[in-house]
Coordinates of C-alpha atoms in Angstrom, one line a residue:
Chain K
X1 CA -1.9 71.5 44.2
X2 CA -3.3 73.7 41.6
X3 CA -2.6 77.8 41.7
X4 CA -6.0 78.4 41.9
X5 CA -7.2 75.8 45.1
X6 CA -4.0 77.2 46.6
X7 CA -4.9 80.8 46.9
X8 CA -8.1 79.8 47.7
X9 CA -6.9 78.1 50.7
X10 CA -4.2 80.9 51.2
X11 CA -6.8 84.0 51.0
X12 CA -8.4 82.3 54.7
X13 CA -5.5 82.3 56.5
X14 CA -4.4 85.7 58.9
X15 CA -1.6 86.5 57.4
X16 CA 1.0 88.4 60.6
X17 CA 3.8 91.0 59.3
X18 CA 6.7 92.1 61.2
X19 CA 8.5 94.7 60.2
X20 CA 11.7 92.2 58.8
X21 CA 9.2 90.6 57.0
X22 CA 10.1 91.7 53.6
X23 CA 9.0 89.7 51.2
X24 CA 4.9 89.2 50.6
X25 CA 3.2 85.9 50.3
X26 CA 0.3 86.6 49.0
X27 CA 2.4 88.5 46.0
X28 CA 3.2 84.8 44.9
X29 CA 7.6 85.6 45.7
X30 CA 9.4 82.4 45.6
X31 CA 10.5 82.5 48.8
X32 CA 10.1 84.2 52.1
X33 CA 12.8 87.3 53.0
X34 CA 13.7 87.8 56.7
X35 CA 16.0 91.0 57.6
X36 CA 18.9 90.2 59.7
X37 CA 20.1 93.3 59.8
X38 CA 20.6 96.4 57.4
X39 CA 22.4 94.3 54.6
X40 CA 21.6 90.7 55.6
X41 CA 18.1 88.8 55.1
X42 CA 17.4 84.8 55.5
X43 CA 16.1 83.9 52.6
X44 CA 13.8 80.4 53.1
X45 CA 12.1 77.8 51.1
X46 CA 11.0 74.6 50.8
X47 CA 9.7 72.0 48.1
X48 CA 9.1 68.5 47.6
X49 CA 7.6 65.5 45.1
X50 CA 7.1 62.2 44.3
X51 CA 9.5 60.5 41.7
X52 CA 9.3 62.1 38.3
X53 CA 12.4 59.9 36.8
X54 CA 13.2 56.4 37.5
X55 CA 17.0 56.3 38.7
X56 CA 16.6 57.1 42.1
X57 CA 20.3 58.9 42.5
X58 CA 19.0 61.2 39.1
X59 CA 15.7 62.0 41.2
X60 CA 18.0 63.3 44.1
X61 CA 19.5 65.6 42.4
X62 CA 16.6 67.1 40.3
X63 CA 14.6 67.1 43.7
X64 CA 17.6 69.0 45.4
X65 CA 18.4 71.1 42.2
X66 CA 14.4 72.2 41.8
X67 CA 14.4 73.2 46.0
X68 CA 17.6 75.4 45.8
X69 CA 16.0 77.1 42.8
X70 CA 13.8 79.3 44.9
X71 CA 16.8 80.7 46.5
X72 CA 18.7 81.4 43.0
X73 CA 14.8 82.9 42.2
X74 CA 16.0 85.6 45.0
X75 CA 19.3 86.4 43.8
X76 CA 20.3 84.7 46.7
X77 CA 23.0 82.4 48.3
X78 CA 22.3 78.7 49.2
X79 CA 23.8 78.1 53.2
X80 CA 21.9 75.0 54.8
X81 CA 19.2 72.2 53.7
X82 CA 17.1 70.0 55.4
X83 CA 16.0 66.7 54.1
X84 CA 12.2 66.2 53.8
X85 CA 11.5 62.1 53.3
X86 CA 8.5 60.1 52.8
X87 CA 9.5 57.0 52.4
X88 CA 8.2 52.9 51.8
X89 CA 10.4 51.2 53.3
X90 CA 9.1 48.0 51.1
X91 CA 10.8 49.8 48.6
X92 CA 14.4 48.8 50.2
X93 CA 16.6 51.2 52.1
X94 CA 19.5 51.0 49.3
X95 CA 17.0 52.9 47.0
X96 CA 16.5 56.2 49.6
X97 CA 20.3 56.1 50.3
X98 CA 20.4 56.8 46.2
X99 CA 18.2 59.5 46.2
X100 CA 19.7 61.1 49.1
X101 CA 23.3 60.8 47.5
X102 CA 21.9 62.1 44.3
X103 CA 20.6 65.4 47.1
X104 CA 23.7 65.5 49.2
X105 CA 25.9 65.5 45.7
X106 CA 23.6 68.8 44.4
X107 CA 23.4 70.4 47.8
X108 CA 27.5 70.2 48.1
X109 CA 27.7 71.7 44.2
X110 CA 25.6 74.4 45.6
X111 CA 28.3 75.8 48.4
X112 CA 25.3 74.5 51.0
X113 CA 25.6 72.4 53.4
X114 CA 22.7 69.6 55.0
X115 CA 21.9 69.7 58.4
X116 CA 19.7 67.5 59.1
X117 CA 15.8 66.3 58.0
X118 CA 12.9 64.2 58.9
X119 CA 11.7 61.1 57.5
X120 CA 8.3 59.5 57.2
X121 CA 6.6 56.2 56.5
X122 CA 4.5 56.8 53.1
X123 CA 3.5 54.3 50.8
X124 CA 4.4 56.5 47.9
X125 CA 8.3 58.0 48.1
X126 CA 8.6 61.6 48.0
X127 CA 12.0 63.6 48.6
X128 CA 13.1 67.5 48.6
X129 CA 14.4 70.1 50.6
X130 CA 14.1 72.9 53.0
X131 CA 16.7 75.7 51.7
X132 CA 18.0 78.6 53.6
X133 CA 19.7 81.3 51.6
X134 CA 21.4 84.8 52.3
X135 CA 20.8 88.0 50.2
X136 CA 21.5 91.4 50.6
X137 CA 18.3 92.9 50.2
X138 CA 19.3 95.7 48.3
X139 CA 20.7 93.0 46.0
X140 CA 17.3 90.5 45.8
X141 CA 15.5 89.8 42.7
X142 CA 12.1 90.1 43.5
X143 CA 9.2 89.3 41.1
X144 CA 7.0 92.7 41.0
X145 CA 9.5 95.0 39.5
X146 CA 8.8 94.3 35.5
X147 CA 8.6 97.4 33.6
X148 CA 6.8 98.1 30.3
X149 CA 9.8 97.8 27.8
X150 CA 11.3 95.0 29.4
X151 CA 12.5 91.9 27.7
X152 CA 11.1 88.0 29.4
X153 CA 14.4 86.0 29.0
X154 CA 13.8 82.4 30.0
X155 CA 16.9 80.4 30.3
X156 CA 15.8 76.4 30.3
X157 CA 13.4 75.0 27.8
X158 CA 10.0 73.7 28.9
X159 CA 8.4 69.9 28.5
X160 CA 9.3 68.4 31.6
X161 CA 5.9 67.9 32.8
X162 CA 4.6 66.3 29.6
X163 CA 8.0 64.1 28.9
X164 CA 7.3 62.7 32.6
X165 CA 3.7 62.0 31.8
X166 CA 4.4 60.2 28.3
X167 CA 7.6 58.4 30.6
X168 CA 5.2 56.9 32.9
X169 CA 2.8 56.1 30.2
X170 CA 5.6 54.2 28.6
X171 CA 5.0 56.4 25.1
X172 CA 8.6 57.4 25.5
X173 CA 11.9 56.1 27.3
X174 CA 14.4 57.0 29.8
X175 CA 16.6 57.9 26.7
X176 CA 14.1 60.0 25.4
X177 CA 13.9 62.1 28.6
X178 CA 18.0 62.2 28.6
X179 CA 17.7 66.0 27.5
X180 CA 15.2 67.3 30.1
X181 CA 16.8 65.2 33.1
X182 CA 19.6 67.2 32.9
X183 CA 18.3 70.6 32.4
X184 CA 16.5 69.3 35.9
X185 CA 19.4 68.4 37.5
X186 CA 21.4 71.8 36.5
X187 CA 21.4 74.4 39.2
X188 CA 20.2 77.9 38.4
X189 CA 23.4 79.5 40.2
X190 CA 24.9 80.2 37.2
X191 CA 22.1 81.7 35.4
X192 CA 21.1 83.3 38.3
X193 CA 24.7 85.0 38.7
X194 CA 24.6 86.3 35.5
X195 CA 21.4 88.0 35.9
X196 CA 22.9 89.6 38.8
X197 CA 25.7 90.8 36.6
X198 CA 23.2 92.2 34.2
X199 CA 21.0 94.6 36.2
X200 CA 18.1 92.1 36.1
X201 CA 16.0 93.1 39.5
X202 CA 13.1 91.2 38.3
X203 CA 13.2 87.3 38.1
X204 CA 11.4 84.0 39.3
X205 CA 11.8 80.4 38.1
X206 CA 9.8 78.1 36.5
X207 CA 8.1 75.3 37.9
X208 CA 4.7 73.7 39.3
X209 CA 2.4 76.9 37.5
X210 CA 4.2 76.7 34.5
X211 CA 6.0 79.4 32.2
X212 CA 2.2 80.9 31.5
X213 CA 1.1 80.9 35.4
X214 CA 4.4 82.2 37.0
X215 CA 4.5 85.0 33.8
X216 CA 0.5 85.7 35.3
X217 CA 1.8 85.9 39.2
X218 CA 5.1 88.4 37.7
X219 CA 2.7 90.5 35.5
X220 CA 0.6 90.9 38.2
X221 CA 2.3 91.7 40.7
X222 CA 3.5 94.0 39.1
X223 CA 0.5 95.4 37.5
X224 CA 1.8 95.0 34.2
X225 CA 1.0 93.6 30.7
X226 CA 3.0 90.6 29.1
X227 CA 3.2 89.3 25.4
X228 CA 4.3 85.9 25.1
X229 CA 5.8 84.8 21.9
X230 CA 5.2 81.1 21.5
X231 CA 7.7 80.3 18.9
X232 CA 10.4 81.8 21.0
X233 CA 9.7 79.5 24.1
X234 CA 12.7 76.7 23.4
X235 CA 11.1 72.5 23.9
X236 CA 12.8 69.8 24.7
X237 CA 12.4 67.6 21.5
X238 CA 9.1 65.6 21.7
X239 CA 7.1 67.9 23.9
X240 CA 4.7 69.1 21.2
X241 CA 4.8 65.7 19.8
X242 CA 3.9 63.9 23.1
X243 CA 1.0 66.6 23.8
X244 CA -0.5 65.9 20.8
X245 CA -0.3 62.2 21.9
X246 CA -2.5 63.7 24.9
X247 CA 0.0 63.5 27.3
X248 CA -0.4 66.4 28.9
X249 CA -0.8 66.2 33.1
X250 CA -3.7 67.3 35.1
X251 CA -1.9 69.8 36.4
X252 CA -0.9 71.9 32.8
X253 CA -5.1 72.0 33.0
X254 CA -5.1 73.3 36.2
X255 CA -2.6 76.0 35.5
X256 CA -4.7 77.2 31.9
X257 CA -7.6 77.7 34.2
X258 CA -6.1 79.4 37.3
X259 CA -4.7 81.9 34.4
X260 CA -8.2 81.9 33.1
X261 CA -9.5 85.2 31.2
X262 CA -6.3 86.9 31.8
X263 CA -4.6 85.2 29.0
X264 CA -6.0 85.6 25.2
X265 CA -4.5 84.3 22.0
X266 CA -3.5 87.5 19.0
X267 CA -4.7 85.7 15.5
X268 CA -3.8 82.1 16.0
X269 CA -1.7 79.6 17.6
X270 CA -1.6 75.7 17.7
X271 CA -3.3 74.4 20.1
X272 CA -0.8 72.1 21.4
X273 CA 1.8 74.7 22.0
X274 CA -0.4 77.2 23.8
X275 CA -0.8 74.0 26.4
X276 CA 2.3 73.6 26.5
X277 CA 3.1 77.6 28.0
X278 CA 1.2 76.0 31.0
X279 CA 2.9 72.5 31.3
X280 CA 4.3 72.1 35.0
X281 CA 7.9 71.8 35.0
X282 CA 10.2 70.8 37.6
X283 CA 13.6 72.3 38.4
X284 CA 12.5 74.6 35.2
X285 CA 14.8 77.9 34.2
X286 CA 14.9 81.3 35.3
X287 CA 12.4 84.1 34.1
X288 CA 13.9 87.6 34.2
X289 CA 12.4 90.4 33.4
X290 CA 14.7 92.6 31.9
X291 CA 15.6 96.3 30.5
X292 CA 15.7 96.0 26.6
X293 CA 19.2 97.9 27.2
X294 CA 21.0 94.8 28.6
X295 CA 18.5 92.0 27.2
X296 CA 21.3 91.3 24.2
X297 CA 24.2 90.9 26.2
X298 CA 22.4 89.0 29.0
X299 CA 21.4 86.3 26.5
X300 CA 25.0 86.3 24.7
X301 CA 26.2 85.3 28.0
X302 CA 23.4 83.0 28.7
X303 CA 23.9 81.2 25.2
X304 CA 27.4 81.4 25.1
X305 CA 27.6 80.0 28.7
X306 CA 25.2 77.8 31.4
X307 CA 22.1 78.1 29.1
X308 CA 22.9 77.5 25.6
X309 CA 18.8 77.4 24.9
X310 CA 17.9 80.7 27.0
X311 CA 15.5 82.9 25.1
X312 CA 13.9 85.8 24.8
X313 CA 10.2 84.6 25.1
X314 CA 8.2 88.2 25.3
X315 CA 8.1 92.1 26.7
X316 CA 6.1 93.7 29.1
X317 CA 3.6 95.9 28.0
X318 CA 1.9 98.6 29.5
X319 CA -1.9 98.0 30.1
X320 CA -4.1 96.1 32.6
X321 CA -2.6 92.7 34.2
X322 CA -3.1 89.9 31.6
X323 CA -0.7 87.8 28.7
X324 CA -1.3 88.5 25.7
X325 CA 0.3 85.6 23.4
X326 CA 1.1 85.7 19.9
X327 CA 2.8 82.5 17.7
X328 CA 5.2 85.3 16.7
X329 CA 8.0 87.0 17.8
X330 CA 6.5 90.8 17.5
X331 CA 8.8 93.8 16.7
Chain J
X1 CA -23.7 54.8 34.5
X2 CA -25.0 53.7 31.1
X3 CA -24.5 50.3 29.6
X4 CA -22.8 51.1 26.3
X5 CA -19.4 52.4 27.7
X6 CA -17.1 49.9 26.6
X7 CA -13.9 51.4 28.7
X8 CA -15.0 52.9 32.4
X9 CA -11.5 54.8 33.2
X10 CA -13.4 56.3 36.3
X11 CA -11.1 56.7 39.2
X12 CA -8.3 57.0 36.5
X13 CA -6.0 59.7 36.0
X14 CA -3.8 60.8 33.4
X15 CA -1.9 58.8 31.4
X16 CA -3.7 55.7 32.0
X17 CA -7.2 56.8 30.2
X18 CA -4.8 57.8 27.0
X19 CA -2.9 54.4 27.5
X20 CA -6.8 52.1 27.4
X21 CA -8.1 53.9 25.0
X22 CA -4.5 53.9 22.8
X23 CA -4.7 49.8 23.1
X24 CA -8.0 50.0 21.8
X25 CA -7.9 51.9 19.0
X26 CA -4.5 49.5 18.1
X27 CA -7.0 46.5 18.5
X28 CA -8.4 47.6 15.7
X29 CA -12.0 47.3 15.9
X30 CA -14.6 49.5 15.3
X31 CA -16.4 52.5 17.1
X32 CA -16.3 52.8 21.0
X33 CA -17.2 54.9 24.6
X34 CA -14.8 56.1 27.1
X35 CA -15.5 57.0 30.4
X36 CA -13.9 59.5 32.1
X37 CA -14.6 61.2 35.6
X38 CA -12.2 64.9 35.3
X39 CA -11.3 67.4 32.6
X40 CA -8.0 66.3 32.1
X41 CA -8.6 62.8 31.0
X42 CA -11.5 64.2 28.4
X43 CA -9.2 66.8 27.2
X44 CA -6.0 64.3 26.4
X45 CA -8.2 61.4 25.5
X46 CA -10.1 63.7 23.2
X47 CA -6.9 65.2 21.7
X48 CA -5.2 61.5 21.8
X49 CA -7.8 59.8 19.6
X50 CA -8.5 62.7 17.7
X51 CA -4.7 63.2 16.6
X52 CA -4.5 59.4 15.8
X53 CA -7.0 59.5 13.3
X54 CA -10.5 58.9 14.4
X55 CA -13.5 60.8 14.7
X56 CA -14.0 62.3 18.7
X57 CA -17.6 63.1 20.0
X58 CA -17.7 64.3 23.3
X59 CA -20.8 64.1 25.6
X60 CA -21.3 65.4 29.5
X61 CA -23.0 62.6 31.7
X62 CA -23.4 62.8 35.2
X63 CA -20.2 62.6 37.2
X64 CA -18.0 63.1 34.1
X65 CA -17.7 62.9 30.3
X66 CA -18.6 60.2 27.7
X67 CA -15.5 60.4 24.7
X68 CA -17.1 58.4 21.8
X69 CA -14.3 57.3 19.5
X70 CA -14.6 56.2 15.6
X71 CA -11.1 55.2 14.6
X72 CA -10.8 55.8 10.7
X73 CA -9.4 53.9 8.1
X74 CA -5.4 54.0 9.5
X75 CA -6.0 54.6 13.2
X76 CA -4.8 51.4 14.3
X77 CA -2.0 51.8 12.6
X78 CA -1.6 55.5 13.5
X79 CA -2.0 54.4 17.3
X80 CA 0.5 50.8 17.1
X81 CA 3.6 52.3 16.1
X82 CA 4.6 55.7 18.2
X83 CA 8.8 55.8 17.3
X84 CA 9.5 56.3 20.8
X85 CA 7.1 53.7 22.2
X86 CA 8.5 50.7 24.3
X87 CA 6.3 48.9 25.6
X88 CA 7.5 46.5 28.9
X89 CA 5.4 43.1 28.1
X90 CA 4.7 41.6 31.4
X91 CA 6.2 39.1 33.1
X92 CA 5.3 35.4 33.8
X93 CA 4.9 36.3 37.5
X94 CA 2.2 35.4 39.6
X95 CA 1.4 37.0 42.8
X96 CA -1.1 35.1 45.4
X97 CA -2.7 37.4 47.9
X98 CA -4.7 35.3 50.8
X99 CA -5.1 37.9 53.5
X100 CA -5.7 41.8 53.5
X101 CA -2.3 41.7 56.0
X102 CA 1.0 41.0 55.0
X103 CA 2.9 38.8 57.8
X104 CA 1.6 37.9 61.2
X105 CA 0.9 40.3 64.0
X106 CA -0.4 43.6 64.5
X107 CA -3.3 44.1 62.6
X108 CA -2.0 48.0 61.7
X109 CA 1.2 47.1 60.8
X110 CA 0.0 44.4 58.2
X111 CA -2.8 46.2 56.4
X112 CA -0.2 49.1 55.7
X113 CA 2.4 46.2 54.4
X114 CA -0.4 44.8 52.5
X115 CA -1.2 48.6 50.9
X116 CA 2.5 49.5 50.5
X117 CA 3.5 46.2 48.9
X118 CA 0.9 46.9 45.9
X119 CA 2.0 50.2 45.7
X120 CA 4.9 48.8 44.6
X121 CA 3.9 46.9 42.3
X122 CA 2.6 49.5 40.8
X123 CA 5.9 51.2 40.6
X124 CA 7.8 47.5 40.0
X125 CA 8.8 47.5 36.0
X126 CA 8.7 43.5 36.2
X127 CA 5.0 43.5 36.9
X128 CA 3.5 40.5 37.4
X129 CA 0.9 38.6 34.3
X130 CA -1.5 38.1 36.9
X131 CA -2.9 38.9 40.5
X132 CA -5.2 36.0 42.4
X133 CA -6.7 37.5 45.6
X134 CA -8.3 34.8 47.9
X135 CA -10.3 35.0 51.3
X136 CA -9.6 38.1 53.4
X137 CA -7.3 39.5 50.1
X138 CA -10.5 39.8 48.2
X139 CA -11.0 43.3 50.5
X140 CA -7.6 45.2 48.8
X141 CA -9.6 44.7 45.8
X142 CA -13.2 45.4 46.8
X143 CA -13.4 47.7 49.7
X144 CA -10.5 49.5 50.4
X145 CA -10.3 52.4 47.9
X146 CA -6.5 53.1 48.5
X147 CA -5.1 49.7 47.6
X148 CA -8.5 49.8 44.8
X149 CA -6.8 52.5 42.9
X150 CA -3.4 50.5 42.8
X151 CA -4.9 47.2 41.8
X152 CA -7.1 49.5 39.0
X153 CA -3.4 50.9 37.9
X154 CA -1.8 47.7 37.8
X155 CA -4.8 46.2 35.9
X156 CA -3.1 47.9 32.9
X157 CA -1.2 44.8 31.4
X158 CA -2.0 42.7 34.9
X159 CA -5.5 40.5 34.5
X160 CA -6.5 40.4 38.4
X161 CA -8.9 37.8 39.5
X162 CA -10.6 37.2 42.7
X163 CA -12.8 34.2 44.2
X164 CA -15.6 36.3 43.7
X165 CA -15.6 35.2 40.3
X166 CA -13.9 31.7 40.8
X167 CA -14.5 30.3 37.4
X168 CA -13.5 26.8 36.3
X169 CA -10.3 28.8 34.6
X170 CA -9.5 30.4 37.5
X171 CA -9.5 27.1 39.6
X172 CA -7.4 25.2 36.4
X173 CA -5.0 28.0 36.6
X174 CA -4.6 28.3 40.3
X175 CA -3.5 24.6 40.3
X176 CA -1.3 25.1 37.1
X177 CA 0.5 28.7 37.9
X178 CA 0.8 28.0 41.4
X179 CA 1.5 23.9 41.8
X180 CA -1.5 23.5 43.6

């Protein structure tokens, strides 16, 4: 579902707080924060999706990879999963037991451990998780603490949404998408470890809104400015080509509209690559928000270790909530 | 909807209006309309075509958008050869559907075969050349809208015919294809 239909449905509900509550939904966190006790909170979350790659074991793993992400989002440690299936079983059982290995093998990488899951009858597959996580909470990233000054470091490239349309569309091949199936299928943990190491207090990760609409839900909550720098944003090779081709999913539209007014364009940037700040990605990297002080070494580490493409992609500005981008990098 | 829409992608989502209207332009002929029923497929159509060397004109009709496309001089050639295209020709398979249920029994049980078996054709890469739905099969294709949209997705490469147009061809082939 679009951002926008989302929090439309969202805004209806009663929302109830308890006091171990700690985390806010309607502030757009990653996942939801339950205290335990003065330095233990469950940390849970849950995604799944229909087949975005065609090897069924490769689609297990990004499907696990892209759930635990939430939890790495956190600062947080993966314990359990639970397997969420829809399934046709016309499709033959040999192909689910793939993508489940492909989960189980991500899940055990992790440190987690399954539990269990459910399965359902559905003509069209769909696989992911239900992760629980433990944080200290004086240790939790959350994603409302960016601070004018701060450096955006993103740690995977983007494209994943667009190189999945143009796979489907048969414009490219699996070996085209070689590049972006792994980033998928890498875990966070590492990344997110080394923002721990570096002070960063501020982070989410990068999936269905896309690098422009989780930057909009950081920025606003909290009440900040952001400048995006286009150029800086790293793309898997063929992204801008393939949006150009007009391969861009509904859903990179959806996310351009829900940021709406809130996002304006300093002098002039292609097209293409403004659309792609919004494309949906799955199982995408990090975004930290970071103080300038520790933004260098943070990204030597990053480069020099998990993320060899990590980037600083923008500051926070002071001003009223909105992203300003610029082709760019400013100084 | 007006007469002079040469490709009617409503119901379609992305990439399958890019993917028509790509084939057309590759054809080689001259000017022609696209339908399209959502932004998306206006917006990628539009930026398709327009990046491939035609002209784009864009016009709002009721229920969606017209996209009228005037490939220039190299557009078919712009639109055939993408260096990362690979196009899966189809196969020499045949599928005959007779009923809207697939096996015998419960009525439930068979419909939802029935839907989940072209679903995955949909998803198959060895998809059949053509699609011959007879008797109660004629419904998948005419009044349920689920198993609709997957015969509409697998029309792309996949000529489906139903008695409802039983030509002389259709008849010729049937015995042919099928050892009638």
């Amino acid at each position: 579902m679009g951002p926008g239909d989302l929090e439309e449905v969202l805004s209806q509900l009663p929302w109830d707080t308890v006091p171990e509550l700690i985390s806010k939904v309607e502030s757009g966190e990653d996942a939801g924060v339950y205290l335990l006790d003065k330095d233990t909170a469950l940390v849970q979350t849950l995604d799944f999706f229909p087949p975005i790659v065609n090897d069924p074991y490769t689609f297990g793993q990004v499907a696990a990879a892209n759930a635990l992400s939430d939890i790495y989002a956190m600062g947080a440690r993966p314990i359990t999963a639970l397997n969420l299936v829809a399934f046709p079983c016309s499709l033959g059982l040999d192909v689910l037991a793939e993508i489940l290995s492909g989960g189980h093998d991500k899940v055990r990488e992790s440190g987690a451990v399954i539990v269990g899951g459910h399965t359902i009858d559905d003509e069209e597959p769909k696989y992911g998780l239900s992760v629980t996580g433990l944080v200290n909470p004086k240790e939790m990233t959350t994603i409302d603490g960016a601070r004018p000054g701060d450096v955006l470091v993103l740690t995977k490239p983007v494209g994943t949404g667009i190189l999945a349309t143009a796979l489907k569309a048969k414009f490219i091949g699996d070996g085209d998408m070689a590049a972006a199936i792994e980033s998928m299928r890498t875990l966070n943990r590492e990344a997110a470890l080394l923002f721990s190491s570096h002070g960063v207090t501020t982070c989410t990760d990068v999936t269905g809104f896309g690098l422009g609409g989780h930057l909009f839900e950081m920025v606003r909550a909290g009440g900040v400015a952001a400048e995006l720098w286009a150029v800086e944003v790293p793309l898997f090779d063929g992204t801008l080509e393939m949006g150009r081709m007009g391969m861009m999913p509904a859903g990179l539209y959806r996310n351009r509209e829900y940021v709406g007014d809130a996002v304006r364009v300093d002098g002039s940037c292609d097209p293409t690559l403004f659309d792609c700040l919004f494309d949906p990605q799955t199982s995408g990297g990090l975004l930290g928000s970071v103080g300038e002080k520790n933004a260098g070494a943070l990204l030597d580490a990053l480069r020099g270790g998990p993320c060899p493409e990590a980037s600083a992609v923008g500051r926070i500005v002071e001003g009223e909530v909105k992203i300003t981008i610029c082709e760019e990098k400013k100084t | 909807m007006s007469a002079d829409i040469d490709i009617d992608c409503s119901g379609l989502t992305c990439p399958i209006p890019v993917i028509k209207t790509r084939e057309r332009i590759a054809e080689g002929g001259g000017a022609f309309s696209v339908f399209v029923d959502n932004d998306a497929a206006c917006e990628n159509v539009s930026r398709f075509a327009g990046n491939s060397g035609c002209s784009v004109e864009v016009s709002s009709v009721e229920g969606g958008f017209i996209v009228r496309v005037t490939p220039g001089e190299k557009a078919a050639e712009a639109a055939e050869p993408l260096p990362v295209t690979r196009q899966v020709p189809a196969g020499d398979k045949v599928i005959f559907i007779g009923s809207d249920e697939l096996g015998r029994g419960e009525r439930e049980l068979g419909t939802a075969l029935a839907k989940a078996f072209l679903y995955a054709c949909t998803e198959n890469e060895d998809r059949p050349s053509k699609m011959v739905f007879m008797n109660s099969g004629v419904r998948l294709v005419t009044e349920n809208d689920e198993t609709v949209a997957h015969v509409k997705q697998l029309e792309d490469g996949v000529s489906c015919v139903t008695t409802a147009c039983l030509t002389e061809r259709v008849q010729v082939f049937l015995q042919s294809a099928l050892n009638l």
